[in-house]
Tab-separated table of C-alpha atoms in Angstrom:
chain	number	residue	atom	x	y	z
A	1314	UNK	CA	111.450	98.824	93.998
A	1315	UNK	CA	108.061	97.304	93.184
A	1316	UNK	CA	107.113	100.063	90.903
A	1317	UNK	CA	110.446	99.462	89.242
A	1318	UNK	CA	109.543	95.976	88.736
A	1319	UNK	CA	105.799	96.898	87.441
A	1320	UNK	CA	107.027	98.975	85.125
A	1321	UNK	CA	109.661	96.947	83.774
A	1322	UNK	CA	107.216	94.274	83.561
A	1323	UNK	CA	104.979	96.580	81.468
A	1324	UNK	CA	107.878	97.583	79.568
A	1325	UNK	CA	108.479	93.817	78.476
A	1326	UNK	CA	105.015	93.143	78.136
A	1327	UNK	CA	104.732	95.975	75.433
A	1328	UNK	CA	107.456	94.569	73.455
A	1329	UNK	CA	109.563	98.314	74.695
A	1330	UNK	CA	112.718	95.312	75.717
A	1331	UNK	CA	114.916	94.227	73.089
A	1332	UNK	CA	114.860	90.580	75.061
A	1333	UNK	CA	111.870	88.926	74.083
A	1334	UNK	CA	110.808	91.104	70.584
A	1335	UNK	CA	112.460	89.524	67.813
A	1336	UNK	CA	110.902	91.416	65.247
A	1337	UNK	CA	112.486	94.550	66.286
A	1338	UNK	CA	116.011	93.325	66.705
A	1339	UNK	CA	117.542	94.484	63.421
A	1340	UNK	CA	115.621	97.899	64.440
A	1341	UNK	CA	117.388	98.158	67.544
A	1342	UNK	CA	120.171	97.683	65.909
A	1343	UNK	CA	120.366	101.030	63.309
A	1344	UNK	CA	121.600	104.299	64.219
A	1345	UNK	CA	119.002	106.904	64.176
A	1346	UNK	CA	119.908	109.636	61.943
A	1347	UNK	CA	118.090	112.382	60.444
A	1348	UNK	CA	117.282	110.402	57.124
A	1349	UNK	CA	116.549	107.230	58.262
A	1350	UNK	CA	113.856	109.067	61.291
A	1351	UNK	CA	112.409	110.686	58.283
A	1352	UNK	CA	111.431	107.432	56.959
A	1353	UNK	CA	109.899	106.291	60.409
A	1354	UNK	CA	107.848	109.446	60.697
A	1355	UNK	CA	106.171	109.137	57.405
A	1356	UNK	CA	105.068	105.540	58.071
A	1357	UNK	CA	103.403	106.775	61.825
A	1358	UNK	CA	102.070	109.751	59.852
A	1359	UNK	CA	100.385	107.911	57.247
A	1360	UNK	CA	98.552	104.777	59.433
A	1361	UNK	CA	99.613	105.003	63.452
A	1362	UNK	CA	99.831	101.591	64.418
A	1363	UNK	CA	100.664	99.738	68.162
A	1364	UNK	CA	104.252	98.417	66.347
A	1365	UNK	CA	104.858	101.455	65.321
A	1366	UNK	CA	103.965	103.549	68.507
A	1367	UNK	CA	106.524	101.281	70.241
A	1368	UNK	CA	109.125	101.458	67.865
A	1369	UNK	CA	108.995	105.503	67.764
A	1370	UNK	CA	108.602	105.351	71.912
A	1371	UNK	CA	111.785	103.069	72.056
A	1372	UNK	CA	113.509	106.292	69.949
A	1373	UNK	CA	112.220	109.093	72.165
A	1374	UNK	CA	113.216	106.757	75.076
A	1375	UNK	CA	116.782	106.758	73.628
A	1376	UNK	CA	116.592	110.525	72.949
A	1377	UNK	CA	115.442	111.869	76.305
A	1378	UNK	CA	118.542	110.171	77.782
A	1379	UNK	CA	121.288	111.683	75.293
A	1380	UNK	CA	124.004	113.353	76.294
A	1381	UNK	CA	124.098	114.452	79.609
A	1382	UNK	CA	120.810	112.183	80.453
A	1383	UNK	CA	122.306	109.052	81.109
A	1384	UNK	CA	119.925	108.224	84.241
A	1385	UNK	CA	117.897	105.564	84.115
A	1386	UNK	CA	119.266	104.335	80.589
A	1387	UNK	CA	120.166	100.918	81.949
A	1388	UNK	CA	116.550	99.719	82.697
A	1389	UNK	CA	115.568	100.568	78.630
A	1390	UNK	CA	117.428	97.477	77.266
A	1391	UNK	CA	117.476	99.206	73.598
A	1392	UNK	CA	120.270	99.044	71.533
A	1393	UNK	CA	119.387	102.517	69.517
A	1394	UNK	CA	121.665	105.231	69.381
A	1395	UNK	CA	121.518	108.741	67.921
A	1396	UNK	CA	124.134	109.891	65.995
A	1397	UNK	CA	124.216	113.425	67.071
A	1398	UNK	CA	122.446	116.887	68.238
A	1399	UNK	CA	120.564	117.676	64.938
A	1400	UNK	CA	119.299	113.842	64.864
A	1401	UNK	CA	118.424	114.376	68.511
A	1402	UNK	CA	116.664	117.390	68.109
A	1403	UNK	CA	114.656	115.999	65.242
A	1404	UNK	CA	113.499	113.428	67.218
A	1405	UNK	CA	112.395	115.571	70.190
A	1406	UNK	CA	110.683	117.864	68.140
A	1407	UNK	CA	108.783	115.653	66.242
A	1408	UNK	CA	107.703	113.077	69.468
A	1409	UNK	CA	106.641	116.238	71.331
A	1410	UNK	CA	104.852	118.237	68.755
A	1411	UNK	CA	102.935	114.597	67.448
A	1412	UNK	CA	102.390	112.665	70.292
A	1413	UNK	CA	98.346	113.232	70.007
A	1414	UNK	CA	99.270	111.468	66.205
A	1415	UNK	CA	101.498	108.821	67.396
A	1416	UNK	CA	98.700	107.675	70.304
A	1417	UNK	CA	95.577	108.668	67.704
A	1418	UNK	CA	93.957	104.648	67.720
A	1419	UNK	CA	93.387	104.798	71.201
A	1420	UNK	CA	92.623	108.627	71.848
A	1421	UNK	CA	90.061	108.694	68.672
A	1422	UNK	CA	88.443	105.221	70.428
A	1423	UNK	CA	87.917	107.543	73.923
A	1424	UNK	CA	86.441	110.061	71.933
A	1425	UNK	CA	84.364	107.997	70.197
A	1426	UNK	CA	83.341	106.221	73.609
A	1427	UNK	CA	82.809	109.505	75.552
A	1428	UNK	CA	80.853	110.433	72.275
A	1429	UNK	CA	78.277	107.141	72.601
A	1430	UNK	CA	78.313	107.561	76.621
A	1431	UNK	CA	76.758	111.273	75.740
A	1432	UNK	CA	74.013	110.164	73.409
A	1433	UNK	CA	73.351	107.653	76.149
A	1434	UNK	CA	72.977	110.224	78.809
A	1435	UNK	CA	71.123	112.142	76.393
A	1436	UNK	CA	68.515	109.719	75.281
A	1437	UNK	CA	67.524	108.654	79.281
A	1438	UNK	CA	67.186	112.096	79.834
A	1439	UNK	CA	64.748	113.097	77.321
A	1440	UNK	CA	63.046	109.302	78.481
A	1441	UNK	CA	62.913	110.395	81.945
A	1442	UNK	CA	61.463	113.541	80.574
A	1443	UNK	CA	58.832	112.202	77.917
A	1444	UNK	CA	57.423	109.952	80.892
A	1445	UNK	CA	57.222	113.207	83.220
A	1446	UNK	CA	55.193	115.260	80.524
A	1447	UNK	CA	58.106	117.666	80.580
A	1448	UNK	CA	58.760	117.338	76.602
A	1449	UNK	CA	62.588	116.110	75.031
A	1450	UNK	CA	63.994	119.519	76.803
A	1451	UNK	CA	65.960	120.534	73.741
A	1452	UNK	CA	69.101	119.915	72.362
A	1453	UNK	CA	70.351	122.974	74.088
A	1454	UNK	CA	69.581	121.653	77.402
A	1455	UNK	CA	71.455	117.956	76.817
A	1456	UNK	CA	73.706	118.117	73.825
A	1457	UNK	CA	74.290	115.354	71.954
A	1458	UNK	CA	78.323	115.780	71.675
A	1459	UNK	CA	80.552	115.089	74.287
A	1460	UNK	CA	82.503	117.296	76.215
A	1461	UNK	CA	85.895	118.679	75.101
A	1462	UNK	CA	88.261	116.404	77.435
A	1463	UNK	CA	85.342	114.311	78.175
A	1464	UNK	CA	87.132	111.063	76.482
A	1465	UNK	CA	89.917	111.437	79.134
A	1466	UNK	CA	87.775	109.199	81.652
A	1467	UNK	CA	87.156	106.704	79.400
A	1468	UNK	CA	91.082	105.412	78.018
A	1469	UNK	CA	91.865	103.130	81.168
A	1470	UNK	CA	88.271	101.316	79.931
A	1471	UNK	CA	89.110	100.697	76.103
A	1472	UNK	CA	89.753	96.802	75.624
A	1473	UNK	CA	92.817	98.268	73.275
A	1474	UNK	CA	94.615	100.073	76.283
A	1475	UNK	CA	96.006	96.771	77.916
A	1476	UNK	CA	98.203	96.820	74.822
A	1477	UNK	CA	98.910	100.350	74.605
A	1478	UNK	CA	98.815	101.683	78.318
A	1479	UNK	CA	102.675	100.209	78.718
A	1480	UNK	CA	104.044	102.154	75.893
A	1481	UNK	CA	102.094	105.270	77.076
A	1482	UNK	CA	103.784	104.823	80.358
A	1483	UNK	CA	107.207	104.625	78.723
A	1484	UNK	CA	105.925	107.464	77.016
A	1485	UNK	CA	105.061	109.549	80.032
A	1486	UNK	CA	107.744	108.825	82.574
A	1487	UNK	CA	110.014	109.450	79.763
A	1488	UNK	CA	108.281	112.890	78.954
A	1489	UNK	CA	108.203	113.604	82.919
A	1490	UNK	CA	112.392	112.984	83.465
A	1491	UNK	CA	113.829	114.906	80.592
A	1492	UNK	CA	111.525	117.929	81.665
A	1493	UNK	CA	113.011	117.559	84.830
A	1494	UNK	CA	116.620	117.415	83.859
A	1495	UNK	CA	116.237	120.631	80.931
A	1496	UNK	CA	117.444	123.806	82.315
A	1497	UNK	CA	117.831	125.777	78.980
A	1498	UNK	CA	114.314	127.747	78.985
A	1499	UNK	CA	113.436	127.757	75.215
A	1500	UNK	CA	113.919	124.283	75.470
A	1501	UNK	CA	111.986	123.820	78.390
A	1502	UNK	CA	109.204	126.646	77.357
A	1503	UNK	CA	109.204	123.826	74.410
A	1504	UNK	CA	108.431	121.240	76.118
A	1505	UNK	CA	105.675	122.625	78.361
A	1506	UNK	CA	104.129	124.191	75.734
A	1507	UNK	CA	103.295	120.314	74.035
A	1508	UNK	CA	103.197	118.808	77.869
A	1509	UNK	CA	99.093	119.322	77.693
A	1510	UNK	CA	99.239	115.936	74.626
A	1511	UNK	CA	99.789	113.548	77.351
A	1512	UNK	CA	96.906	114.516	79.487
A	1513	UNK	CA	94.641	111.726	77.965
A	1514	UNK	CA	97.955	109.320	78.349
A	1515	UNK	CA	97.692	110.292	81.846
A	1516	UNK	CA	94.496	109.501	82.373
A	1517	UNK	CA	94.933	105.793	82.121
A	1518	UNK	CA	97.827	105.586	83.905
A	1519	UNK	CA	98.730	105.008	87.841
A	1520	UNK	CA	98.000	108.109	90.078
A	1521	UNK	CA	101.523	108.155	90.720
A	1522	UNK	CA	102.607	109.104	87.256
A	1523	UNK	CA	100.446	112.229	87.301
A	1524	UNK	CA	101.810	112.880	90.395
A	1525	UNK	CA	105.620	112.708	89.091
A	1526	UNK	CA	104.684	114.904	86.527
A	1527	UNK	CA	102.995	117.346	89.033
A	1528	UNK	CA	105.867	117.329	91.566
A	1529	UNK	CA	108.167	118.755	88.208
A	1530	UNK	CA	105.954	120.978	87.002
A	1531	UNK	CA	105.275	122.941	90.325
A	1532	UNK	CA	109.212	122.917	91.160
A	1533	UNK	CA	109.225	124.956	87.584
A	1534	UNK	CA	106.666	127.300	88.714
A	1535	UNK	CA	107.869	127.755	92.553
A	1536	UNK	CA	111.653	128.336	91.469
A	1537	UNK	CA	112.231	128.914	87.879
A	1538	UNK	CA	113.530	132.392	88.035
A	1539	UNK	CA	112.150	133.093	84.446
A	1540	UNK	CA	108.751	134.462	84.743
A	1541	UNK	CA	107.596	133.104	81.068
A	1542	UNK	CA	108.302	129.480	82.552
A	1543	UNK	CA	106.969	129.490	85.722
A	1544	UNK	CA	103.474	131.099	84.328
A	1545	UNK	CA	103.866	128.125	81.346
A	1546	UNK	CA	104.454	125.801	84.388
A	1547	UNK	CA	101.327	126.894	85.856
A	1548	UNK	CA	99.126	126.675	82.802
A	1549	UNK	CA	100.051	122.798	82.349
A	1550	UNK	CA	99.506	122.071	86.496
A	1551	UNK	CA	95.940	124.065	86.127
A	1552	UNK	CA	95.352	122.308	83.367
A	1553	UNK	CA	96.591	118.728	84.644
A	1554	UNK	CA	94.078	119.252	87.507
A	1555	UNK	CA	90.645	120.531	85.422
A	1556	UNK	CA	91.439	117.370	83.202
A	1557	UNK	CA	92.150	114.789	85.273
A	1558	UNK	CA	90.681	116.192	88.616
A	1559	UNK	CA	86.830	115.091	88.203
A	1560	UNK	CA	87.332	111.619	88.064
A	1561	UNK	CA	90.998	111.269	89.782
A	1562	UNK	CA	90.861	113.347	92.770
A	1563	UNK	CA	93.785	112.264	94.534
A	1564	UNK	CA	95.214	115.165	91.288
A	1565	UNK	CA	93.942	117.563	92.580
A	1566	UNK	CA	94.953	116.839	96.246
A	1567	UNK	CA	98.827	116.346	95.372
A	1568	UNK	CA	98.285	119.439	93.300
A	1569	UNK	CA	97.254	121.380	96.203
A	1570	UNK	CA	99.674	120.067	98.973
A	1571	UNK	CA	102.990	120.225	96.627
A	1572	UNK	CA	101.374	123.695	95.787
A	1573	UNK	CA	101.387	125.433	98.990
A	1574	UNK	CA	104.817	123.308	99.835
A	1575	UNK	CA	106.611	124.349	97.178
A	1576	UNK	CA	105.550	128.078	97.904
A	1577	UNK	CA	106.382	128.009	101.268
A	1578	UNK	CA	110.114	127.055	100.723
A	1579	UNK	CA	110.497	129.558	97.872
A	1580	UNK	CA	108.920	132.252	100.041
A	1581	UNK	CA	111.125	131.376	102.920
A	1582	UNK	CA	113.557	133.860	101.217
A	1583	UNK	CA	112.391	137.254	100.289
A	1584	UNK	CA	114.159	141.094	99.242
A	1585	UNK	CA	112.831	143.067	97.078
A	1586	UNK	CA	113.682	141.561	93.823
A	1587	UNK	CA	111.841	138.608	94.711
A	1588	UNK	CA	108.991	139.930	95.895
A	1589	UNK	CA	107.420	140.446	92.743
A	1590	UNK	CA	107.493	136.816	92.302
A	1591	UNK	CA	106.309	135.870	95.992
A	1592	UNK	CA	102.901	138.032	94.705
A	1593	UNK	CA	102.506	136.080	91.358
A	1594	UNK	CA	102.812	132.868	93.403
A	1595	UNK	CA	100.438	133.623	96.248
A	1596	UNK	CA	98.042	134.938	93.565
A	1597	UNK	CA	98.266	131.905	91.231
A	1598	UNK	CA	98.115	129.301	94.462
A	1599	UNK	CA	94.811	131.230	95.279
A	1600	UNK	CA	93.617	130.511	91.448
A	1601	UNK	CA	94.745	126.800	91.939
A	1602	UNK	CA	92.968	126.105	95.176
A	1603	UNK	CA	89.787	128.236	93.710
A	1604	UNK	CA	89.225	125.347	91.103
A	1605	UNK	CA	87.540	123.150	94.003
A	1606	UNK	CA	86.109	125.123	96.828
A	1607	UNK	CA	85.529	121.643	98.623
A	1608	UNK	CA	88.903	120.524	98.355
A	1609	UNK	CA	90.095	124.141	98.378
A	1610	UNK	CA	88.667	124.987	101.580
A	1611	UNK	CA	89.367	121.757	103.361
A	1612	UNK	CA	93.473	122.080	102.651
A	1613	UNK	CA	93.405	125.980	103.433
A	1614	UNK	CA	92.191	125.110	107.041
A	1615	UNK	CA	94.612	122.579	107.534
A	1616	UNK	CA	97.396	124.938	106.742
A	1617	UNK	CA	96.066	128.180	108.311
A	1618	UNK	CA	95.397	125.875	111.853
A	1619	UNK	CA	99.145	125.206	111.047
A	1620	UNK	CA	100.099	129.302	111.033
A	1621	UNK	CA	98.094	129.523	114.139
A	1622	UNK	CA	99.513	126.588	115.891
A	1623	UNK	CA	102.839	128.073	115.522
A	1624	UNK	CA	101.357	131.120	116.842
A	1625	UNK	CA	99.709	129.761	119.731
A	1626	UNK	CA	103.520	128.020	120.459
A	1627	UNK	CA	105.489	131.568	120.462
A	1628	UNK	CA	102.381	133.078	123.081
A	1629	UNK	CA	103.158	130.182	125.362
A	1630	UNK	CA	107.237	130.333	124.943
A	1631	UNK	CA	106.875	134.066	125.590
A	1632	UNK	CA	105.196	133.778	128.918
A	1633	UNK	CA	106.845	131.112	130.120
A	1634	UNK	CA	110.225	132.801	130.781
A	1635	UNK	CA	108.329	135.495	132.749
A	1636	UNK	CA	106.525	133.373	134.944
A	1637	UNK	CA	109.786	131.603	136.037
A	1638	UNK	CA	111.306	134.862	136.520
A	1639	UNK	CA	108.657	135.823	139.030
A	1640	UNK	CA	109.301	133.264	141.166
A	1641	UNK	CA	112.783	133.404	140.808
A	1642	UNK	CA	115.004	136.390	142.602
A	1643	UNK	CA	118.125	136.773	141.161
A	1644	UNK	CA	120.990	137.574	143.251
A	1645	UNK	CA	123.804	140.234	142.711
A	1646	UNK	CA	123.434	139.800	139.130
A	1647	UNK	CA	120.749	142.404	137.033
A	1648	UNK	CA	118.621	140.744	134.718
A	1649	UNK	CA	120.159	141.064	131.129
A	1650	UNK	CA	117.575	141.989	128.590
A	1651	UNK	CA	116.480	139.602	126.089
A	1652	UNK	CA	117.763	140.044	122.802
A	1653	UNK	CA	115.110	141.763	119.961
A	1654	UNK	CA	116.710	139.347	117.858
A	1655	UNK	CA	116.193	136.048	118.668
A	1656	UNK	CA	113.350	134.896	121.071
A	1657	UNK	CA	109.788	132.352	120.354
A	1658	UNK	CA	108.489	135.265	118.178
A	1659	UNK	CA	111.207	134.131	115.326
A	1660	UNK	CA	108.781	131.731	114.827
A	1661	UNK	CA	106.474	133.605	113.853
A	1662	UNK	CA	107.929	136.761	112.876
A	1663	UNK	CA	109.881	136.085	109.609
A	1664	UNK	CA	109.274	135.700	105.830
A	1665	UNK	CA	108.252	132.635	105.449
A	1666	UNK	CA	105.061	133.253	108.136
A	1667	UNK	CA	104.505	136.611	106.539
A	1668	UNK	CA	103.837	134.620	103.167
A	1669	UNK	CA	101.942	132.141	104.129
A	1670	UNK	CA	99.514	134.753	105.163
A	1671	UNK	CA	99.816	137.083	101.905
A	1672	UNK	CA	98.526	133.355	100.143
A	1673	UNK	CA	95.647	132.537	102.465
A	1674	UNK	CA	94.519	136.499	101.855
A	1675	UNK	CA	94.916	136.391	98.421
A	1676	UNK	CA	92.877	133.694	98.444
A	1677	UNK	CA	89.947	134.901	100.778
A	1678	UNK	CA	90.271	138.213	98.832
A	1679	UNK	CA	89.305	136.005	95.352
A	1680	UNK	CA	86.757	133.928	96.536
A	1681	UNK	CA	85.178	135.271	100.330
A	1682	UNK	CA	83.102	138.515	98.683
A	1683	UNK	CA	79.905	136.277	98.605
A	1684	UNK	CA	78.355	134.868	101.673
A	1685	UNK	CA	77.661	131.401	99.963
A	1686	UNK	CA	81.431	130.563	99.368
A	1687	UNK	CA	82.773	127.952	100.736
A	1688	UNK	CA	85.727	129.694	101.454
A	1689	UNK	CA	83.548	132.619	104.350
A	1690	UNK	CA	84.178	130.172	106.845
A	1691	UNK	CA	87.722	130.989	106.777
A	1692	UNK	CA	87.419	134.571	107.202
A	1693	UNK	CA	87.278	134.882	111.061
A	1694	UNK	CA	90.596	132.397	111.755
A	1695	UNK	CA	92.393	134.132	109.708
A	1696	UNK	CA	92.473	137.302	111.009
A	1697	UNK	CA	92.568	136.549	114.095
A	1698	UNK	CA	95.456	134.713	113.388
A	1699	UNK	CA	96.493	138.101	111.551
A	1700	UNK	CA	95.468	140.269	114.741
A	1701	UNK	CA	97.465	137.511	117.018
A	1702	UNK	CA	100.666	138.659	114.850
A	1703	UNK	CA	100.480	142.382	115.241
A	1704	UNK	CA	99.893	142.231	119.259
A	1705	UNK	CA	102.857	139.486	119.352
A	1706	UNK	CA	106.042	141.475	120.055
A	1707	UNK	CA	104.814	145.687	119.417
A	1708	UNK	CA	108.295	146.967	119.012
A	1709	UNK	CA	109.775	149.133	116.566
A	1710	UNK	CA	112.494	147.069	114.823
A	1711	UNK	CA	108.943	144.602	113.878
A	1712	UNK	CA	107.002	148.369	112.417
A	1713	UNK	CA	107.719	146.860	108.618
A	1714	UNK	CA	106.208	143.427	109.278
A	1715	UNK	CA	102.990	144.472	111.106
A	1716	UNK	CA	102.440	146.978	108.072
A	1717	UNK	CA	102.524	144.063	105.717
A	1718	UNK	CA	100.152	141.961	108.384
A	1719	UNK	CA	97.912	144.798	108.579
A	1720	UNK	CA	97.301	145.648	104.915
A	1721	UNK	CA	96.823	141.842	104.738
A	1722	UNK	CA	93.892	142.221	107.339
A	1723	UNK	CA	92.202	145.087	105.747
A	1724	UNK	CA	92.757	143.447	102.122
A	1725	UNK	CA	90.547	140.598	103.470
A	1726	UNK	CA	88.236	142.520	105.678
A	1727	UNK	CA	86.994	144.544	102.817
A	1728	UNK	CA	86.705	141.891	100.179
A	1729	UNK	CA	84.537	139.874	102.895
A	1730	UNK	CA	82.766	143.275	104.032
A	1731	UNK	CA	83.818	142.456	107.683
A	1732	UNK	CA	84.611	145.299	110.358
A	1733	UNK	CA	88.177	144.545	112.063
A	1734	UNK	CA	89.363	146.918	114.740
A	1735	UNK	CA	93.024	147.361	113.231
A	1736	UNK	CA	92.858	151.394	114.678
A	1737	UNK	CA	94.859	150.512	118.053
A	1738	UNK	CA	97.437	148.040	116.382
A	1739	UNK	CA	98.158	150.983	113.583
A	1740	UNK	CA	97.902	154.007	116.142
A	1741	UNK	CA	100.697	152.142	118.559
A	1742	UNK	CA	103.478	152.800	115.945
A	1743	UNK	CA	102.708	156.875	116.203
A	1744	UNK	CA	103.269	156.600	120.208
């Protein structure tokens, strides 16, 4: 409720109400058609301006609720409508494919900011230099330019951003809900392909917003069934995170969690039709948590602890029942078998276990071949969590599993140049 209120507060304060701007009334007023949004997008085109930028953010606004996306349409107080689908797709296309255009005064300013903060740098370096009796140390050494991104950390500083941060976050949330409601995939694979323009909006916004538009672009690339779109999907949250993750790291920490959560539900599931897809998402989670070995590491041993708690549970629930038993005589009655079936090992012995450990290996298989990574320590948990799951329950109707387990094992073993004895665990399904 409070970040309702914020943002409708932001919302008024930007002049995005109808209550309040008078000079936008008759505006509100017209029905957007594809003439009269021709005339709107050669004004923005020819001089961006703030009253402009709202006025075109009022109509995307208006457009990312047509039709069937009515939610939220209350809270925009705008009186624009859209005449039909060509108007509407007009005024998608052209807010998506511009937005870098419509929001140019305030991106060229952190451009031109990261630009000075670089020849800053640059000039107490070769100071710091000169003073040592090292020489300037070359252009090559400090360039002069700023990085490409670089101007992302400076938009929430700009004196201009009070005015236009509310209409970016219009902008944004906007951007983030009709994503989330699309389920035609050119239209979507449209929409992800311009989704990288609002990075530097992002920037100065509220971690939350980044995180809205992370939690809908990992649901695309955990359970789109289109391959195209999920690896599209992936592009823009890798690309969310190298932007934004340096100087907002709380990013790349919701990236991270709602990565491995979003895996572990769709891998709950698995046949051989989907297993294709369980590999591409195990091996793209490994690229994701690869970006920050730090972060990376500290997440993977929270979540492989997890597989091994679970493991450590199904142990104790397995010897329990046999302890009682010896202490117990039963009387006239024979002691029914247990059930291969069902039993603590369920815990452990089903798809969406098996996965999690196909991740963590892909993983340790990318980035454990050195002995400096930061990612070694995790070798030795993991398989014996690994060997812990093969000497579980040895039976045949579990052969398939402890194959997969296995190769796991040796996959990692070899890429950290380890010795595991997996001989007796492999040799037990011949006897």
């Amino acid at each position: 409720d409070d970040d309702e209120e914020a943002e409708a507060a932001a919302a008024r304060e930007a002049g995005l109400a109808a209550a309040g701007d008078a000079d936008d009334d008759e505006d509100d007023k017209d029905e957007i058609t594809v003439k009269s949004f021709a005339k709107i997008k050669r004004d923005i085109m020819r001089k961006p301006t703030l009253r402009k930028a709202k006025r075109v953010t009022k109509i995307f606004a208006e457009a990312c609720h047509f039709g069937g996306f009515e939610e939220g349409s209350g809270e925009r107080g705008s009186n624009i409508t859209i005449r039909d689908a060509k108007a509407f797709n007009d005024v998608v296309t052209f807010c998506l494919t511009y937005c870098t255009t419509i929001f140019k005064p305030v991106l060229l300013a952190a451009d031109q900011a990261a630009q000075a903060k670089a020849e800053r740098r640059k000039k107490k370096t070769m100071k710091k230099k000169k003073k040592e009796g090292k020489g300037s140390g070359g252009a090559a050494d400090h360039p002069a330019q700023a990085e490409v991104g670089s101007g992302n950390e400076e938009v929430a500083g700009l004196p201009m951003w009070a005015k236009w941060g509310p209409v970016a976050r219009v902008w944004v949330k906007n951007h983030t809900a009709f994503l989330d409601k699309l389920v035609d995939r050119p239209m979507i694979r449209f929409v992800l392909a311009n989704t990288h323009k609002i990075r530097p909006l992002c920037a100065g916004l509220p971690n939350r917003m980044s995180a809205k538009l992370l939690k809908v672009l990992l649901k695309l690339w955990a359970t789109f069934t289109d391959d195209d779109v999920a690896i599209d999907a992936f592009v823009e949250v890798r690309g969310l995170v190298v932007a934004l993750g340096d100087f907002k790291p709380e990013v790349l920490n919701e990236a991270l969690k709602q990565g491995y959560l979003n895996f572990s539900k769709t891998a709950k599931f698995t046949n051989p039709i989907s297993l294709g897809r369980i590999i591409f998402l195990s091996d793209t989670l490994a690229q994701l948590y690869a970006l920050d070995p730090p972060t990376g590491y500290r997440f993977a041993f929270i979540y492989i602890r997890q597989l091994a708690i679970h493991l450590r549970n199904a142990i104790v629930a397995k010897r329990a029942p046999n302890d009682q038993d010896k202490k117990k005589k039963t009387k006239g009655k024979k002691k029914q078998p247990a059930s291969s079936g069902a039993g603590p090992h369920t815990a452990v012995y089903n798809w969406q276990f098996v996965n999690g450990l196909r991740a963590w290996a892909s993983l340790l298989c990318l980035e454990a071949k050195d002995d400096g990574s930061e990612f070694k320590p995790l070798v030795y948990p993991f398989i014996q969590v690994a060997l812990g799951v093969l000497a579980l329950r040895p039976t045949a109707r579990y052969w398939p599993l402890r194959l997969h387990v296995a190769r796991f094992t040796h996959q990692v073993a070899a890429a950290a140049r380890v010795y595991v004895a997996l001989t007796p665990h492999l040799v037990s399904l011949l006897e």
